[in-house]
PDB file of C-alpha atoms in Angstrom:
ATOM      1  CA  MET H1171     184.081 118.398 184.871  1.00 44.00           C
ATOM      2  CA  LYS H1172     185.391 115.889 182.648  1.00 49.00           C
ATOM      3  CA  ARG H1173     189.051 114.108 183.662  1.00 52.00           C
ATOM      4  CA  ILE H1174     191.192 113.857 180.908  1.00 49.00           C
ATOM      5  CA  ASN H1175     194.573 111.137 180.787  1.00 51.00           C
ATOM      6  CA  THR H1176     192.897 108.985 183.987  1.00 54.00           C
ATOM      7  CA  LEU H1177     192.370 105.463 184.209  1.00 52.00           C
ATOM      8  CA  PRO H1178     189.947 102.469 186.296  1.00 53.00           C
ATOM      9  CA  ARG H1179     189.960 103.002 190.235  1.00 65.00           C
ATOM     10  CA  LYS H1180     190.918  99.532 190.218  1.00 80.00           C
ATOM     11  CA  LEU H1181     193.759  98.179 187.985  1.00 82.00           C
ATOM     12  CA  THR H1182     195.265  94.704 188.474  1.00 87.00           C
ATOM     13  CA  ASP H1183     199.251  94.682 188.714  1.00 87.00           C
ATOM     14  CA  PHE H1184     199.598  92.905 185.433  1.00 91.00           C
ATOM     15  CA  GLN H1185     197.690  96.311 183.729  1.00 91.00           C
ATOM     16  CA  LEU H1186     200.307  98.584 186.075  1.00 91.00           C
ATOM     17  CA  PHE H1187     203.077  97.042 184.875  1.00 92.00           C
ATOM     18  CA  GLU H1188     201.924  96.824 180.783  1.00 93.00           C
ATOM     19  CA  LEU H1189     201.125 100.817 181.486  1.00 92.00           C
ATOM     20  CA  LEU H1190     204.275 101.654 183.258  1.00 92.00           C
ATOM     21  CA  LYS H1191     206.324  99.675 180.151  1.00 93.00           C
ATOM     22  CA  GLU H1192     204.468 102.081 177.879  1.00 93.00           C
ATOM     23  CA  GLY H1193     205.406 105.466 179.803  1.00 93.00           C
ATOM     24  CA  ASN H1194     202.123 106.461 181.379  1.00 92.00           C
ATOM     25  CA  PRO H1195     202.153 108.765 183.947  1.00 91.00           C
ATOM     26  CA  VAL H1196     199.341 107.707 185.158  1.00 90.00           C
ATOM     27  CA  ALA H1197     200.443 104.224 186.035  1.00 92.00           C
ATOM     28  CA  LEU H1198     203.220 105.921 188.116  1.00 92.00           C
ATOM     29  CA  ASN H1199     200.530 108.071 189.998  1.00 93.00           C
ATOM     30  CA  HIS H1200     198.648 104.371 190.727  1.00 92.00           C
ATOM     31  CA  LEU H1201     201.601 102.758 191.363  1.00 93.00           C
ATOM     32  CA  HIS H1202     202.288 105.850 194.210  1.00 94.00           C
ATOM     33  CA  LEU H1203     199.230 105.191 195.747  1.00 93.00           C
ATOM     34  CA  ARG H1204     199.344 102.182 196.475  1.00 93.00           C
ATOM     35  CA  TYR H1205     203.175 101.524 197.816  1.00 94.00           C
ATOM     36  CA  LYS H1206     203.703 105.032 199.465  1.00 96.00           C
ATOM     37  CA  ARG H1207     202.460 103.753 202.770  1.00 96.00           C
ATOM     38  CA  LEU H1208     204.465 100.684 203.051  1.00 95.00           C
ATOM     39  CA  LEU H1209     207.900 102.748 201.416  1.00 97.00           C
ATOM     40  CA  PHE H1210     207.044 105.673 204.299  1.00 97.00           C
ATOM     41  CA  TRP H1211     207.363 102.612 206.798  1.00 97.00           C
ATOM     42  CA  LEU H1212     210.049 101.018 205.875  1.00 96.00           C
ATOM     43  CA  GLY H1213     212.106 104.178 205.534  1.00 96.00           C
ATOM     44  CA  TRP H1214     210.877 105.190 209.077  1.00 95.00           C
ATOM     45  CA  GLN H1215     211.893 101.651 210.632  1.00 94.00           C
ATOM     46  CA  VAL H1216     215.848 103.339 209.607  1.00 91.00           C
ATOM     47  CA  LEU H1217     215.618 107.119 209.691  1.00 90.00           C
ATOM     48  CA  LYS H1218     212.996 108.071 211.961  1.00 87.00           C
ATOM     49  CA  ASP H1219     212.880 111.822 210.355  1.00 87.00           C
ATOM     50  CA  ASP H1220     209.547 112.420 208.086  1.00 92.00           C
ATOM     51  CA  PHE H1221     210.696 115.185 205.810  1.00 93.00           C
ATOM     52  CA  VAL H1222     214.436 112.615 204.981  1.00 92.00           C
ATOM     53  CA  VAL H1223     212.058 109.780 204.165  1.00 96.00           C
ATOM     54  CA  ASP H1224     209.169 111.685 202.606  1.00 96.00           C
ATOM     55  CA  THR H1225     212.053 112.622 200.374  1.00 96.00           C
ATOM     56  CA  ILE H1226     213.558 109.454 199.880  1.00 97.00           C
ATOM     57  CA  VAL H1227     210.329 107.895 198.782  1.00 97.00           C
ATOM     58  CA  GLN H1228     209.740 110.398 196.022  1.00 97.00           C
ATOM     59  CA  ASP H1229     213.346 109.817 194.852  1.00 97.00           C
ATOM     60  CA  THR H1230     212.417 105.657 194.684  1.00 97.00           C
ATOM     61  CA  PHE H1231     209.250 106.715 192.394  1.00 96.00           C
ATOM     62  CA  LEU H1232     211.433 108.711 190.192  1.00 96.00           C
ATOM     63  CA  LYS H1233     213.924 106.050 190.517  1.00 97.00           C
ATOM     64  CA  LEU H1234     210.931 103.457 189.289  1.00 96.00           C
ATOM     65  CA  TRP H1235     210.227 106.279 186.633  1.00 95.00           C
ATOM     66  CA  THR H1236     213.614 106.234 184.776  1.00 95.00           C
ATOM     67  CA  HIS H1237     214.620 102.455 185.322  1.00 95.00           C
ATOM     68  CA  ARG H1238     210.619 100.923 183.914  1.00 94.00           C
ATOM     69  CA  ASP H1239     212.103  99.687 180.970  1.00 93.00           C
ATOM     70  CA  THR H1240     214.434  97.480 183.117  1.00 93.00           C
ATOM     71  CA  ILE H1241     211.234  96.365 185.436  1.00 91.00           C
ATOM     72  CA  GLU H1242     210.630  92.749 183.688  1.00 92.00           C
ATOM     73  CA  THR H1243     207.491  91.140 185.656  1.00 92.00           C
ATOM     74  CA  PRO H1244     204.974  93.029 187.810  1.00 91.00           C
ATOM     75  CA  ASP H1245     205.994  91.347 190.860  1.00 91.00           C
ATOM     76  CA  HIS H1246     209.528  93.067 190.221  1.00 93.00           C
ATOM     77  CA  ILE H1247     207.789  96.359 190.622  1.00 94.00           C
ATOM     78  CA  THR H1248     207.606  95.642 194.121  1.00 94.00           C
ATOM     79  CA  GLY H1249     211.088  94.052 194.798  1.00 95.00           C
ATOM     80  CA  PHE H1250     212.588  97.252 192.884  1.00 96.00           C
ATOM     81  CA  LEU H1251     210.661  99.949 194.983  1.00 96.00           C
ATOM     82  CA  ARG H1252     211.905  97.935 198.326  1.00 96.00           C
ATOM     83  CA  PHE H1253     215.170  97.527 197.093  1.00 97.00           C
ATOM     84  CA  VAL H1254     215.432 101.110 196.052  1.00 97.00           C
ATOM     85  CA  MET H1255     214.091 102.342 199.885  1.00 97.00           C
ATOM     86  CA  LYS H1256     216.306 100.612 201.814  1.00 96.00           C
ATOM     87  CA  ARG H1257     219.191 100.809 199.710  1.00 96.00           C
ATOM     88  CA  ASP H1258     218.883 104.818 200.091  1.00 96.00           C
ATOM     89  CA  CYS H1259     217.677 104.966 203.392  1.00 94.00           C
ATOM     90  CA  ILE H1260     221.252 102.934 204.108  1.00 93.00           C
ATOM     91  CA  ALA H1261     223.048 104.979 202.151  1.00 92.00           C
ATOM     92  CA  TYR H1262     221.787 107.992 204.377  1.00 91.00           C
ATOM     93  CA  VAL H1263     222.645 106.743 207.436  1.00 87.00           C
ATOM     94  CA  SER H1264     225.786 106.045 206.023  1.00 85.00           C
ATOM     95  CA  ALA H1265     226.658 109.593 204.789  1.00 81.00           C
ATOM     96  CA  PRO H1266     229.744 111.119 207.011  1.00 73.00           C
ATOM     97  CA  ARG H1267     227.584 115.008 206.529  1.00 74.00           C
ATOM     98  CA  ASN H1268     224.378 112.700 208.134  1.00 72.00           C
ATOM     99  CA  LYS H1269     226.184 110.807 211.170  1.00 72.00           C
ATOM    100  CA  PHE H1270     227.089 114.592 212.391  1.00 70.00           C
ATOM    101  CA  THR H1271     223.468 115.791 212.566  1.00 71.00           C
ATOM    102  CA  ARG H1272     222.488 112.534 214.332  1.00 69.00           C
ATOM    103  CA  LEU H1273     225.386 112.848 216.634  1.00 69.00           C
ATOM    104  CA  MET H1274     224.288 116.777 217.289  1.00 67.00           C
ATOM    105  CA  ALA H1275     220.704 115.267 217.273  1.00 67.00           C
ATOM    106  CA  SER H1276     221.203 112.588 220.039  1.00 68.00           C
ATOM    107  CA  LEU H1277     223.365 115.072 222.118  1.00 63.00           C
ATOM    108  CA  ASP H1278     220.106 117.264 222.465  1.00 64.00           C
ATOM    109  CA  SER H1279     218.116 114.242 224.236  1.00 65.00           C
ATOM    110  CA  PHE H1280     220.588 114.963 226.697  1.00 65.00           C
ATOM    111  CA  GLU H1281     220.189 117.781 229.233  1.00 67.00           C
ATOM    112  CA  ASN H1282     222.628 120.100 229.971  1.00 63.00           C
ATOM    113  CA  TYR H1283     225.152 118.320 227.595  1.00 61.00           C
ATOM    114  CA  GLN H1284     227.361 121.637 226.890  1.00 59.00           C
ATOM    115  CA  GLU H1285     228.529 122.075 230.117  1.00 61.00           C
ATOM    116  CA  TYR H1286     230.447 118.557 229.931  1.00 60.00           C
ATOM    117  CA  LEU H1287     231.540 119.404 226.544  1.00 62.00           C
ATOM    118  CA  ALA H1288     232.936 122.583 227.574  1.00 59.00           C
ATOM    119  CA  GLY H1289     233.345 122.678 231.421  1.00 59.00           C
ATOM    120  CA  TYR H1290     235.326 119.060 231.015  1.00 60.00           C
ATOM    121  CA  ASP H1291     238.335 119.646 233.473  1.00 62.00           C
ATOM    122  CA  PRO H1292     240.819 116.664 233.816  1.00 58.00           C
ATOM    123  CA  LEU H1293     242.205 117.654 237.025  1.00 64.00           C
ATOM    124  CA  LYS H1294     238.821 118.198 238.743  1.00 66.00           C
ATOM    125  CA  ASP H1295     238.201 114.130 237.792  1.00 61.00           C
ATOM    126  CA  LYS H1296     241.944 113.200 238.702  1.00 61.00           C
ATOM    127  CA  GLU H1297     240.607 114.510 242.329  1.00 58.00           C
ATOM    128  CA  TYR H1298     237.947 112.253 242.312  1.00 57.00           C
ATOM    129  CA  LEU H1299     239.622 109.447 241.338  1.00 56.00           C
ATOM    130  CA  HIS H1300     242.459 110.259 243.928  1.00 59.00           C
ATOM    131  CA  SER H1301     239.850 110.323 246.547  1.00 54.00           C
TER     132      SER H1301
END
């Protein structure tokens, strides 16, 4: 079977840069294969959630594609990807809707946390403090 729209397996950074600037989607595929592990690792260090990190990695490459005209040099590609990944991870962590989810997930790590939340009686605490 003959492949169409493919590029050689090994492309230099400059070749990928030129193809990306021309709007070649195969160049984006090569860049994705080259940098997805690095970006995943960066996101995992912050979020510790495979699904969310994978989603942010995909969004990062989508942003690279939509902003490919602003990339100035081949070295700028790596910096752009790392910057966008880091910024999006920080935005995810600081979003209020995600803080609640992380709080609930952290409570699940404690055994019988429901007893402490629902069964708290301040009068019993006063009795223990005075005895």
